[in-house]
Coordinates of C-alpha atoms in Angstrom, one line a residue:
Chain A
M244 CA 21.6 34.1 -37.6
D245 CA 22.2 36.9 -40.1
V246 CA 19.1 38.1 -41.9
V247 CA 17.1 35.0 -40.7
A248 CA 16.7 37.0 -37.4
T249 CA 14.2 39.5 -38.5
A250 CA 12.4 42.1 -36.2
A251 CA 9.5 39.7 -36.2
L252 CA 11.6 36.8 -34.8
A253 CA 13.4 39.2 -32.3
S254 CA 10.2 40.6 -31.1
A255 CA 8.5 37.3 -30.7
V256 CA 11.5 36.2 -28.5
S257 CA 11.5 39.3 -26.4
D258 CA 7.6 39.2 -26.0
A259 CA 7.9 35.7 -24.7
G260 CA 10.4 36.7 -22.0
G261 CA 13.8 36.3 -23.8
L262 CA 15.9 38.9 -25.4
G263 CA 15.5 38.8 -29.1
L264 CA 18.3 39.9 -31.6
I265 CA 18.0 41.4 -35.0
G266 CA 20.7 39.8 -37.2
G267 CA 22.5 42.7 -38.9
G268 CA 24.8 40.1 -40.4
Y269 CA 27.1 41.2 -43.2
G270 CA 25.2 44.6 -43.5
D271 CA 22.4 45.7 -45.7
E272 CA 21.3 49.3 -45.0
A273 CA 17.8 49.1 -46.3
W274 CA 17.1 45.8 -44.7
L275 CA 18.5 47.0 -41.4
R276 CA 16.4 50.3 -41.4
K277 CA 13.3 48.3 -42.3
E278 CA 13.7 45.8 -39.5
L279 CA 14.7 48.4 -36.8
S280 CA 11.6 50.6 -37.8
S281 CA 9.2 47.8 -36.9
V282 CA 10.4 47.5 -33.2
P283 CA 10.2 50.0 -30.4
P284 CA 13.6 51.1 -29.0
Q285 CA 15.0 48.9 -26.1
T286 CA 12.9 45.9 -26.9
V287 CA 15.4 43.8 -28.9
G288 CA 19.1 43.8 -29.5
C289 CA 20.9 44.0 -32.7
G290 CA 24.0 41.9 -33.9
F291 CA 26.7 42.4 -36.5
I292 CA 29.5 40.2 -37.9
T293 CA 32.2 42.7 -36.7
W294 CA 34.9 42.2 -39.3
S295 CA 32.4 43.0 -42.1
A296 CA 30.4 45.6 -40.3
D297 CA 30.0 49.0 -41.8
P298 CA 30.4 51.6 -39.0
K299 CA 27.6 53.6 -40.5
L300 CA 25.2 50.6 -40.1
V301 CA 26.3 50.1 -36.5
E302 CA 25.6 53.8 -36.0
I303 CA 22.1 53.4 -37.4
A304 CA 21.5 50.6 -35.1
L305 CA 22.8 52.5 -32.1
E306 CA 20.6 55.5 -32.9
H307 CA 17.7 53.1 -32.6
R308 CA 18.7 52.3 -29.0
P309 CA 18.7 48.5 -29.1
S310 CA 18.7 46.6 -25.8
V311 CA 22.2 45.5 -26.5
L312 CA 24.8 45.6 -29.4
F313 CA 25.9 42.1 -30.1
L314 CA 29.3 41.9 -31.8
S315 CA 30.8 38.7 -33.1
F316 CA 33.9 37.8 -35.1
G317 CA 36.4 40.6 -35.0
D318 CA 37.6 43.7 -33.2
A319 CA 34.9 45.3 -31.2
A320 CA 37.1 48.2 -30.1
P321 CA 35.6 50.9 -32.4
Y322 CA 32.1 50.3 -31.2
I323 CA 32.4 50.1 -27.4
E324 CA 32.5 53.7 -26.7
P325 CA 29.8 54.9 -29.2
A326 CA 27.5 52.2 -27.7
H327 CA 28.2 53.2 -24.1
E328 CA 27.7 56.9 -25.0
R329 CA 24.1 56.0 -26.0
G330 CA 23.7 53.7 -22.8
V331 CA 23.6 50.5 -25.0
P332 CA 25.4 47.6 -23.3
V333 CA 27.8 45.6 -25.6
V334 CA 27.9 41.8 -25.8
C335 CA 31.1 40.4 -27.3
Q336 CA 30.8 37.0 -28.6
V337 CA 34.1 35.1 -28.6
H338 CA 35.4 31.7 -29.2
N339 CA 38.4 31.0 -26.9
L340 CA 39.9 32.3 -23.8
E341 CA 42.5 34.5 -25.5
Q342 CA 39.4 36.4 -27.0
V343 CA 37.7 36.5 -23.6
R344 CA 40.8 38.4 -22.1
A345 CA 40.7 40.8 -25.0
S346 CA 37.0 41.5 -24.7
V347 CA 37.4 42.1 -20.9
D348 CA 40.2 44.5 -21.6
L349 CA 37.9 46.4 -24.2
G350 CA 35.3 46.8 -21.6
A351 CA 32.6 44.5 -22.8
D352 CA 29.5 44.4 -20.6
V353 CA 28.6 40.9 -21.5
I354 CA 30.9 38.2 -22.8
C355 CA 29.2 35.4 -24.8
V356 CA 31.4 32.4 -25.3
Q357 CA 30.5 30.2 -28.2
G358 CA 31.7 26.6 -28.5
G359 CA 32.4 25.0 -31.9
E360 CA 29.2 23.0 -31.7
A361 CA 27.3 26.1 -32.7
G362 CA 25.8 26.6 -36.2
G363 CA 27.4 29.1 -38.5
H364 CA 30.8 30.7 -38.1
G365 CA 33.3 30.4 -35.2
I366 CA 36.8 29.2 -34.5
G367 CA 35.8 25.8 -33.5
G368 CA 38.8 24.9 -31.3
R369 CA 36.8 25.0 -27.9
S370 CA 33.6 23.5 -26.8
T371 CA 30.8 25.2 -24.7
L372 CA 31.2 22.6 -21.9
T373 CA 34.8 23.7 -21.1
L374 CA 34.8 27.2 -22.3
V375 CA 32.0 28.4 -20.1
P376 CA 33.5 27.4 -16.7
E377 CA 37.0 28.4 -17.7
T378 CA 35.6 31.9 -18.7
A379 CA 33.5 32.1 -15.5
D380 CA 36.7 31.7 -13.4
L381 CA 38.5 34.2 -15.4
L382 CA 35.7 36.7 -15.0
A383 CA 35.3 36.0 -11.3
D384 CA 39.0 36.9 -11.0
R385 CA 39.3 39.9 -13.4
A386 CA 35.9 41.3 -14.1
P387 CA 33.3 39.9 -11.7
G388 CA 30.6 42.4 -12.8
T389 CA 30.7 41.2 -16.4
L390 CA 27.9 38.9 -17.4
L391 CA 28.6 35.6 -19.0
L392 CA 26.4 34.0 -21.8
A393 CA 26.9 30.5 -23.2
A394 CA 26.4 29.8 -26.9
G395 CA 26.7 26.7 -29.0
G396 CA 24.8 23.6 -28.5
I397 CA 21.8 24.9 -26.6
A398 CA 18.4 24.0 -28.0
D399 CA 16.4 22.9 -25.0
G400 CA 16.0 23.2 -21.3
R401 CA 18.4 20.5 -20.6
A402 CA 21.3 22.6 -22.2
L403 CA 20.0 25.7 -20.5
A404 CA 20.1 24.0 -17.1
A405 CA 23.6 22.6 -18.0
V406 CA 25.2 26.0 -18.9
L407 CA 23.7 27.6 -15.8
A408 CA 25.4 24.9 -13.8
L409 CA 28.7 25.6 -15.6
G410 CA 28.6 29.2 -14.4
A411 CA 26.7 31.1 -17.3
D412 CA 24.3 33.8 -16.5
G413 CA 22.2 33.0 -19.5
A414 CA 22.3 31.3 -23.0
L415 CA 22.4 32.5 -26.6
V416 CA 20.2 30.3 -28.8
G417 CA 20.6 30.2 -32.5
T418 CA 19.7 26.9 -34.2
R419 CA 16.5 26.3 -32.1
F420 CA 15.2 29.8 -33.2
W421 CA 16.3 29.3 -36.7
A422 CA 13.7 26.5 -36.8
T423 CA 10.7 28.6 -35.7
T424 CA 7.8 29.8 -37.7
E425 CA 9.0 33.4 -37.4
A426 CA 12.6 32.8 -38.7
Q427 CA 13.1 34.1 -42.2
A428 CA 14.6 30.7 -43.5
P429 CA 12.8 28.8 -46.3
A430 CA 10.2 26.3 -45.0
T431 CA 11.9 23.7 -47.2
A432 CA 15.2 24.1 -45.4
K433 CA 13.5 24.0 -42.0
S434 CA 11.6 20.8 -42.9
I435 CA 14.8 19.0 -43.9
A436 CA 16.7 20.3 -40.8
V437 CA 14.2 19.0 -38.3
T438 CA 15.1 15.5 -39.6
L439 CA 18.8 15.7 -39.1
S440 CA 21.0 14.3 -36.3
G441 CA 23.8 16.4 -34.9
D442 CA 26.1 13.8 -36.7
Q443 CA 25.0 15.4 -40.0
T444 CA 26.6 18.8 -39.4
R445 CA 30.2 19.8 -40.1
R446 CA 32.5 22.9 -39.9
T447 CA 33.7 23.9 -43.3
S448 CA 34.6 26.8 -45.5
V449 CA 33.2 25.6 -48.8
Y450 CA 30.1 27.9 -48.7
D451 CA 32.3 30.9 -47.9
I452 CA 34.3 30.2 -51.0
V453 CA 31.2 29.8 -53.2
R454 CA 29.6 32.8 -51.7
D455 CA 32.6 35.1 -52.0
K456 CA 32.6 35.7 -48.2
A457 CA 36.1 36.8 -47.2
W458 CA 36.1 35.3 -43.7
P459 CA 39.4 35.6 -41.9
K460 CA 41.2 32.3 -42.1
R461 CA 40.7 30.9 -38.7
Y462 CA 36.9 30.9 -39.0
T463 CA 34.8 28.0 -40.4
G464 CA 31.1 27.6 -40.3
R465 CA 29.0 24.7 -39.2
V466 CA 26.3 23.6 -41.7
F467 CA 24.3 20.6 -42.8
D468 CA 26.8 18.1 -44.1
N469 CA 25.0 17.7 -47.4
D470 CA 26.0 16.6 -50.9
F471 CA 27.6 19.9 -51.7
V472 CA 29.8 19.7 -48.6
H473 CA 30.6 16.1 -49.2
K474 CA 31.8 17.0 -52.7
W475 CA 34.0 19.9 -51.8
H476 CA 35.1 19.8 -48.2
G477 CA 38.7 18.8 -48.1
H478 CA 39.0 19.7 -51.9
E479 CA 38.9 23.5 -51.5
D480 CA 41.6 24.1 -54.1
E481 CA 39.6 22.2 -56.6
L482 CA 36.6 24.2 -55.7
R483 CA 38.4 27.4 -56.3
A484 CA 39.7 26.1 -59.7
N485 CA 36.1 25.4 -60.6
I486 CA 34.5 28.3 -59.0
A487 CA 32.3 29.6 -61.8
A488 CA 30.5 26.3 -62.3
A489 CA 30.3 25.8 -58.5
K490 CA 28.8 29.2 -58.0
Q491 CA 26.2 28.6 -60.7
S492 CA 25.3 25.2 -59.3
F493 CA 25.0 26.8 -55.7
Q494 CA 22.8 29.6 -57.1
D495 CA 20.6 27.2 -58.9
A496 CA 20.2 25.1 -55.7
L497 CA 19.3 28.2 -53.7
A498 CA 16.7 29.2 -56.3
D499 CA 15.3 25.6 -56.4
E500 CA 15.4 25.3 -52.6
D501 CA 17.6 22.2 -53.1
Y502 CA 19.2 22.0 -49.7
H503 CA 21.3 18.9 -50.6
H504 CA 23.4 21.6 -52.4
A505 CA 22.4 24.9 -50.9
N506 CA 23.6 25.8 -47.5
V507 CA 21.6 25.0 -44.3
I508 CA 23.3 26.9 -41.5
V509 CA 22.6 24.9 -38.3
G510 CA 24.6 23.6 -35.3
E511 CA 25.0 20.2 -33.7
A512 CA 21.9 21.0 -31.6
I513 CA 19.8 20.5 -34.7
G514 CA 19.6 16.9 -33.6
L515 CA 17.5 18.0 -30.7
V516 CA 15.1 20.0 -32.9
R517 CA 12.2 17.8 -34.1
S518 CA 9.7 20.3 -35.2
V519 CA 9.3 23.9 -36.3
R520 CA 7.5 25.8 -33.5
S521 CA 6.7 29.3 -32.6
A522 CA 9.4 31.4 -30.9
A523 CA 7.1 31.8 -27.9
E524 CA 6.8 28.1 -27.5
V525 CA 10.5 27.6 -27.7
V526 CA 11.2 30.2 -25.0
S527 CA 8.6 28.8 -22.6
D528 CA 9.4 25.2 -23.2
M529 CA 13.2 25.9 -22.6
A530 CA 12.6 27.8 -19.4
N531 CA 10.1 25.3 -18.1
Q532 CA 12.2 22.4 -18.9
A533 CA 15.3 23.8 -17.3
E534 CA 13.3 24.6 -14.2
R535 CA 11.8 21.1 -14.0
I536 CA 15.3 19.6 -14.3
M537 CA 16.9 21.8 -11.7
R538 CA 14.0 21.1 -9.3
S539 CA 14.0 17.3 -9.9
Q540 CA 17.8 17.1 -9.5
T541 CA 17.6 18.4 -6.0
H542 CA 14.2 16.7 -5.1
C543 CA 12.9 20.1 -3.9
P544 CA 9.7 19.4 -1.9
S545 CA 7.8 21.8 -4.0
S546 CA 8.4 19.9 -7.2
A547 CA 7.1 16.7 -8.6
T548 CA 9.9 14.1 -8.4
E549 CA 11.2 13.2 -11.9
R550 CA 13.5 10.3 -12.2
S551 CA 15.1 11.6 -15.3
N552 CA 14.6 14.4 -17.9
R553 CA 14.2 11.9 -20.7
T554 CA 10.7 13.2 -21.4
Chain B
M295 CA 44.1 7.0 -19.9
D296 CA 46.1 4.0 -21.1
V297 CA 48.7 2.8 -18.7
V298 CA 48.6 6.1 -16.7
A299 CA 45.5 4.5 -15.1
T300 CA 47.2 1.9 -12.8
A301 CA 45.5 -0.2 -10.2
A302 CA 46.6 2.4 -7.6
L303 CA 44.7 5.1 -9.4
A304 CA 41.7 3.0 -10.1
S305 CA 41.5 1.7 -6.5
A306 CA 41.9 5.2 -5.1
V307 CA 38.9 6.3 -7.3
S308 CA 36.7 3.4 -6.2
D309 CA 37.6 3.7 -2.6
A310 CA 36.6 7.4 -2.8
G311 CA 33.2 6.5 -4.0
G312 CA 33.7 6.5 -7.8
L313 CA 34.4 3.6 -10.1
G314 CA 38.0 3.5 -11.1
L315 CA 39.2 2.0 -14.3
I316 CA 42.6 0.2 -15.1
G317 CA 43.7 1.4 -18.5
G318 CA 44.6 -1.7 -20.5
G319 CA 45.3 0.6 -23.4
Y320 CA 47.2 -0.9 -26.4
G321 CA 47.8 -4.1 -24.4
D322 CA 50.8 -5.3 -22.4
E323 CA 50.2 -8.7 -20.8
A324 CA 52.8 -8.4 -18.1
W325 CA 51.6 -4.9 -17.1
L326 CA 47.9 -6.0 -17.1
R327 CA 48.5 -9.1 -15.0
K328 CA 50.5 -7.1 -12.4
E329 CA 47.9 -4.3 -12.2
L330 CA 44.9 -6.8 -11.9
S331 CA 46.7 -8.8 -9.3
S332 CA 46.8 -5.9 -6.9
V333 CA 43.1 -5.2 -6.8
P334 CA 40.3 -7.5 -5.6
P335 CA 37.7 -8.7 -8.1
Q336 CA 34.7 -6.4 -8.6
T337 CA 36.4 -3.3 -7.1
V338 CA 37.5 -1.6 -10.4
G339 CA 36.8 -1.8 -14.1
C340 CA 39.2 -2.5 -16.9
G341 CA 39.4 -0.6 -20.2
F342 CA 40.8 -1.4 -23.7
I343 CA 41.4 0.3 -27.0
T344 CA 39.2 -2.1 -28.8
W345 CA 40.8 -2.0 -32.3
S346 CA 44.1 -2.8 -30.9
A347 CA 43.0 -5.2 -28.1
D348 CA 44.4 -8.7 -28.0
P349 CA 41.4 -11.0 -27.2
K350 CA 43.7 -13.0 -24.9
L351 CA 44.3 -9.8 -22.8
V352 CA 40.5 -9.1 -22.6
E353 CA 40.1 -12.7 -21.4
I354 CA 42.7 -12.1 -18.7
A355 CA 40.8 -9.1 -17.5
L356 CA 37.5 -10.9 -17.6
E357 CA 38.8 -13.8 -15.6
H358 CA 39.6 -11.2 -12.9
R359 CA 35.9 -10.2 -12.8
P360 CA 36.3 -6.4 -13.2
S361 CA 33.3 -4.3 -12.1
V362 CA 32.9 -3.3 -15.8
L363 CA 34.7 -4.0 -19.1
F364 CA 35.2 -0.6 -20.8
L365 CA 35.6 -0.8 -24.6
S366 CA 36.5 2.3 -26.6
F367 CA 37.4 2.8 -30.4
G368 CA 36.3 -0.1 -32.4
D369 CA 34.1 -3.2 -32.6
A370 CA 33.0 -4.4 -29.3
A371 CA 31.0 -7.3 -30.8
P372 CA 33.5 -10.1 -29.9
Y373 CA 33.6 -9.1 -26.2
I374 CA 30.0 -8.7 -25.2
E375 CA 29.1 -12.3 -24.8
P376 CA 32.2 -13.4 -23.0
A377 CA 31.8 -10.5 -20.6
H378 CA 28.1 -11.2 -19.9
E379 CA 28.9 -14.9 -19.4
R380 CA 31.0 -13.9 -16.4
G381 CA 28.5 -11.3 -15.3
V382 CA 30.6 -8.4 -16.2
P383 CA 28.6 -5.4 -17.6
V384 CA 30.0 -3.8 -20.7
V385 CA 30.5 -0.1 -21.3
C386 CA 30.9 1.0 -24.9
Q387 CA 32.5 4.4 -25.3
V388 CA 31.4 6.0 -28.6
H389 CA 31.7 9.4 -30.3
N390 CA 28.5 10.0 -32.4
L391 CA 24.9 8.9 -32.7
E392 CA 25.7 6.4 -35.4
Q393 CA 28.0 4.6 -33.0
V394 CA 25.4 4.8 -30.2
R395 CA 22.9 2.9 -32.4
A396 CA 25.5 0.3 -33.2
S397 CA 26.3 -0.2 -29.5
V398 CA 22.6 -0.5 -28.5
D399 CA 22.2 -3.2 -31.1
L400 CA 25.3 -5.0 -29.8
G401 CA 23.7 -5.2 -26.3
A402 CA 25.9 -2.7 -24.4
D403 CA 24.9 -2.3 -20.8
V404 CA 26.2 1.2 -20.6
I405 CA 26.9 3.7 -23.4
C406 CA 29.5 6.3 -22.7
V407 CA 29.4 9.2 -25.3
Q408 CA 32.6 11.2 -25.6
G409 CA 32.7 14.7 -27.1
G410 CA 35.7 16.0 -29.0
E411 CA 36.8 18.1 -26.1
A412 CA 38.2 15.1 -24.4
G413 CA 41.9 14.3 -24.1
G414 CA 43.3 11.5 -26.1
H415 CA 41.8 9.8 -29.0
G416 CA 38.3 10.2 -30.5
I417 CA 36.4 11.2 -33.6
G418 CA 36.0 14.7 -32.6
G419 CA 32.9 15.7 -34.8
R420 CA 30.5 16.0 -31.8
S421 CA 30.6 17.8 -28.5
T422 CA 29.4 16.4 -25.1
L423 CA 26.8 19.1 -24.8
T424 CA 24.8 18.0 -27.7
L425 CA 25.8 14.3 -27.9
V426 CA 24.6 13.6 -24.4
P427 CA 20.9 14.7 -24.7
E428 CA 20.6 13.4 -28.2
T429 CA 21.8 10.0 -27.0
A430 CA 19.5 10.2 -24.0
D431 CA 16.5 10.7 -26.2
L432 CA 17.6 7.7 -28.4
L433 CA 18.0 5.5 -25.4
A434 CA 14.7 6.5 -23.9
D435 CA 13.1 5.5 -27.2
R436 CA 15.1 2.3 -28.0
A437 CA 16.9 1.1 -24.8
P438 CA 15.5 2.7 -21.8
G439 CA 17.3 0.3 -19.4
T440 CA 20.8 1.2 -20.9
L441 CA 22.7 3.6 -18.7
L442 CA 24.4 6.7 -20.1
L443 CA 27.7 8.2 -19.2
A444 CA 29.1 11.5 -20.5
A445 CA 32.8 11.9 -21.3
G446 CA 34.8 14.8 -22.5
G447 CA 35.3 18.1 -20.8
I448 CA 34.3 17.0 -17.3
A449 CA 36.8 18.1 -14.7
D450 CA 34.9 19.6 -11.8
G451 CA 31.5 19.6 -10.2
R452 CA 30.1 22.3 -12.6
A453 CA 30.5 19.9 -15.5
L454 CA 29.3 17.0 -13.5
A455 CA 26.0 18.9 -12.6
A456 CA 25.7 19.9 -16.3
V457 CA 25.9 16.5 -17.7
L458 CA 23.4 15.1 -15.2
A459 CA 21.0 18.0 -16.3
L460 CA 21.7 16.8 -19.9
G461 CA 20.3 13.4 -19.1
A462 CA 23.5 11.4 -18.3
D463 CA 23.4 9.0 -15.4
G464 CA 27.1 9.7 -14.6
A465 CA 30.3 11.0 -16.0
L466 CA 33.6 9.6 -17.2
V467 CA 36.6 11.7 -16.0
G468 CA 40.0 11.5 -17.6
T469 CA 42.1 14.6 -17.7
R470 CA 41.2 15.5 -14.1
F471 CA 42.5 12.0 -12.8
W472 CA 45.5 12.2 -15.0
A473 CA 46.6 15.1 -13.0
T474 CA 46.3 13.3 -9.6
T475 CA 49.2 12.1 -7.4
E476 CA 48.2 8.5 -8.1
A477 CA 48.3 8.7 -11.9
Q478 CA 51.4 7.2 -13.6
A479 CA 52.3 10.3 -15.6
P480 CA 55.6 12.0 -15.0
A481 CA 55.5 14.8 -12.4
T482 CA 57.1 17.2 -15.0
A483 CA 54.3 16.6 -17.4
K484 CA 51.7 17.2 -14.7
S485 CA 53.3 20.4 -13.5
I486 CA 53.3 21.9 -17.0
A487 CA 49.8 20.7 -17.6
V488 CA 48.2 22.4 -14.6
T489 CA 49.5 25.8 -16.0
L490 CA 47.6 25.3 -19.4
S491 CA 44.4 26.8 -20.7
G492 CA 42.0 24.6 -22.7
D493 CA 43.0 26.9 -25.6
Q494 CA 46.4 25.2 -25.6
T495 CA 45.1 21.7 -26.6
R496 CA 44.5 20.5 -30.2
R497 CA 43.3 17.3 -31.9
T498 CA 46.1 15.9 -34.1
S499 CA 47.6 12.8 -35.5
V500 CA 51.2 13.8 -35.3
Y501 CA 52.0 11.7 -32.2
D502 CA 50.4 8.6 -33.7
I503 CA 52.7 9.0 -36.7
V504 CA 55.8 9.3 -34.6
R505 CA 54.8 6.5 -32.2
D506 CA 53.8 4.1 -35.0
K507 CA 50.3 3.8 -33.7
A508 CA 48.0 2.6 -36.5
W509 CA 44.9 4.4 -35.5
P510 CA 42.0 4.1 -37.9
K511 CA 41.9 7.2 -40.1
R512 CA 38.9 9.0 -38.5
Y513 CA 40.5 9.2 -35.0
T514 CA 42.7 11.9 -33.8
G515 CA 43.8 12.7 -30.3
R516 CA 43.8 15.8 -28.2
V517 CA 47.1 16.8 -26.7
F518 CA 49.0 19.8 -25.4
D519 CA 49.5 22.0 -28.4
N520 CA 53.2 22.2 -27.9
D521 CA 56.2 23.0 -30.0
F522 CA 56.2 19.5 -31.6
V523 CA 52.6 19.8 -32.6
H524 CA 53.2 23.4 -33.9
K525 CA 55.9 22.1 -36.1
W526 CA 54.1 19.1 -37.6
H527 CA 50.4 19.5 -37.4
G528 CA 49.2 20.3 -40.9
H529 CA 52.5 19.0 -42.2
E530 CA 52.0 15.3 -41.8
D531 CA 53.4 14.3 -45.1
E532 CA 56.7 16.1 -44.3
L533 CA 56.6 14.4 -40.9
R534 CA 56.4 11.0 -42.6
A535 CA 59.3 12.0 -45.0
N536 CA 61.4 12.8 -42.0
I537 CA 60.2 10.1 -39.7
A538 CA 63.6 8.6 -38.6
A539 CA 64.9 12.1 -37.3
A540 CA 61.4 12.9 -35.8
K541 CA 61.2 9.6 -33.9
Q542 CA 64.6 10.2 -32.5
S543 CA 63.8 13.7 -31.4
F544 CA 60.5 12.5 -29.9
Q545 CA 62.2 9.7 -28.0
D546 CA 64.9 12.1 -26.8
A547 CA 62.2 14.5 -25.5
L548 CA 60.5 11.6 -23.7
A549 CA 63.7 10.6 -22.1
D550 CA 64.4 14.2 -21.1
E551 CA 60.9 14.8 -19.9
D552 CA 60.8 17.7 -22.4
Y553 CA 57.0 18.2 -22.8
H554 CA 57.3 20.9 -25.3
H555 CA 58.2 18.1 -27.6
A556 CA 57.0 14.9 -26.0
N557 CA 53.3 14.3 -25.9
V558 CA 51.0 15.3 -23.0
I559 CA 47.6 13.8 -23.5
V560 CA 45.0 16.1 -22.0
G561 CA 41.6 17.4 -22.9
E562 CA 40.3 20.9 -23.1
A563 CA 39.3 20.6 -19.4
I564 CA 42.9 20.9 -18.4
G565 CA 42.2 24.6 -18.3
L566 CA 40.1 23.9 -15.2
V567 CA 42.8 21.8 -13.5
R568 CA 45.1 24.1 -11.5
S569 CA 46.9 21.7 -9.2
V570 CA 47.8 18.1 -8.8
R571 CA 45.7 16.5 -6.1
S572 CA 44.8 13.0 -4.8
A573 CA 42.2 11.0 -6.6
A574 CA 40.1 11.0 -3.4
E575 CA 40.1 14.8 -3.1
V576 CA 39.0 14.9 -6.8
V577 CA 36.1 12.6 -6.3
S578 CA 34.9 14.3 -3.2
D579 CA 35.3 17.8 -4.5
M580 CA 33.5 17.0 -7.8
A581 CA 30.6 15.5 -5.9
N582 CA 30.3 18.1 -3.4
Q583 CA 30.5 21.0 -5.9
A584 CA 27.9 19.3 -8.1
E585 CA 25.6 19.0 -5.2
R586 CA 26.1 22.6 -4.1
I587 CA 25.3 23.8 -7.6
M588 CA 22.2 21.7 -7.9
R589 CA 20.9 22.9 -4.5
S590 CA 21.8 26.6 -5.1
Q591 CA 20.1 26.6 -8.5
T592 CA 16.7 25.6 -7.1
H593 CA 17.2 27.5 -3.7
C594 CA 16.2 24.4 -1.8
P595 CA 15.4 25.5 1.8
S596 CA 18.0 22.9 3.1
S597 CA 20.9 24.5 1.3
A598 CA 22.8 27.7 1.8
T599 CA 21.8 30.1 -0.8
E600 CA 24.7 30.7 -3.3
R601 CA 24.5 33.4 -5.9
S602 CA 26.7 31.7 -8.3
N603 CA 29.1 28.7 -8.5
R604 CA 32.2 30.8 -9.2
T605 CA 33.9 29.7 -6.1

C-alpha cells in the first residue's frame, strides 16, 4: 500500500477496531516523519519494503513505537532485535512455505502469508487458500505461539470468514482499503477500479521497469491489466529498448490521471469492491458480514437464519 | 483427474456421501464403456475435457444416465441440450468471470469455478478465494437458481468450510482424491506426492509438449515441479527442438515410475495431503472437520469449544 496508506487511513482503520498500517514503502524520510508525527504511539503499525528499506527510516519508525513493524519482501533479520528491544512486535509478510520457515527461525511474532491474488508485489506462486492452512500446520508444529495473518484476496466478510476457517488469526486487507475515501490514491484511479472485475488484473513487471524499481527477480506486481500492460507485458525486452519514450508516456499518463496507461495497483479482490467507502464502514461491514456468515452456517439459535451470504 | 478417476473411485466417493465423477478425460471409448458398465445409472457423474471430447463418447456417457455431465475446458454448447433431454444436469467448470457469464448464457445447471491453485489444467489467472464470491454475486444477480461449486486448493475440511463461507454451494476436490487408495495413479507417484509442499508445484506446459496434447494456448497445467519441469519450463522452444529425445526420456521415466521426470498432476493443496487414505475416509474427515470448524467459530452451545482448527 506504499504511500497510499497515510496516517489518516491507518488511524481511521485503528479507530474503527482494526489495526491500521502506515505504508513506509520504498522510503521517504520527510513523508514518514510527517505521517508518524500525526498519530500517537502504539495506535497504528508501520510497514516497509524490506529489500529497499533504509535502516535509518526503520529506526525512525521504531522510535515512534508503532503497534507493529510490518516487513515484506526481503531479509527481516536486521530489524527483529531492534524492534523487540523497543517492545515492538514484528510481522513478517511472506509468500511461500520456504519463507514461512525462515521467518519462524528469525523469531517473527506474526507471520502474514500473502497469496498471489493480492495487489502489488509478491512471488505469486502460491494462493491464500492453500498457503494459510499449510502455514497453520507448520506453526502448530514449530511455533504455536506465533500468530498467523492471511493476505491476498480478502475484501469482504466472506473472505474474512473463509481465512479464519482456514486457520488464520486475522486478515491483512489492502485493495479494499485502497478504495476508501481516506486512501491517498487519486479519485480518478479509484473510480475506474471499482468498475473492474478480478479478471482485469495481472501480475507483471512492466511498471517496475518503467519506474526504475529494482525489484528482485522473483517478484512481480498485480495491477489493473490496462492498455499499458497489454502493450508491454511479455515484451519486456522491447520495453527496455524503448525505455526513454515509455517513461515519458508513463509520466504523462500519471500527470493526466490516465489509468489506462498509468498504474493502478489492485488485487483480484477489486472485483468485489463496487464503491469507494470510508475505512470505518469497510471495517464494520467486513466484521459484521463475517459474523453473519459464521452464525448462519451453523444455524446458531441466536442468529437469524440466512440461506446464503449472497446479499 | 482424467482416467485416474475410475468407477471404483467415483463409486467410493458417492457411497460415502459425496458425488463421485468418472474422468472421461481425453476420451477412450473402451475405457469409458468399461467404467460406466460397473456403476448403476444416476450414482456417479462423468466428466470430459470439452475441447478434446468426442461427441460420440459424451453420447455414450449420457445414455448411461450419469448424475451429472461435468464439462471443463472448452465450449459446452453442443452438449447442454442432449444432456437436458435425458434429464442429466450439466456442470460447467470455468476459470474466470468471463467464462462464468458464457456458461450462464448456455444454461449450465451448475457452475464450478476453478482457481489456478488446482492441479492439472486451467487458465491460472484467478484464485479460488476471489473467484468464488465474485461468481456468487454474479449468479445472485443473473441466475439465482444456478448452483456454484468451488474448485482448486480444497483438500480438507478447512478449505471446505472456507469456500462455503465464500458463497459456494459445494466443492470439487481433485488432488485429495488423487491420493486415495482407490485412485488409479501409481503407488510410487502417490508416495512421493504426500511428501510435497504446495511450494513444489508449478503451472507449466512442458508435459503437454512432450505428450503431444494440443491444449489451447491459454491453458497450462499444475504439476509436481520436478527435475523434468526444472529442466524445460521456460525453455519450451529448446524442448520442441529436442522433442524426440525428450519424449523417449519421458516415456522411460513413466515406465520406470521415475516421478522426478514423469509427470505428477497435483495442485497446491498437495501440501495438505500427508497420507494416502480411502476415499470414504477423505469424504467423512472433510465433512466432519468443516462442521467442527463452523461450530467452533460461532461457539454454538451444542459444540465443544475449540480454540482453533489446527488439529
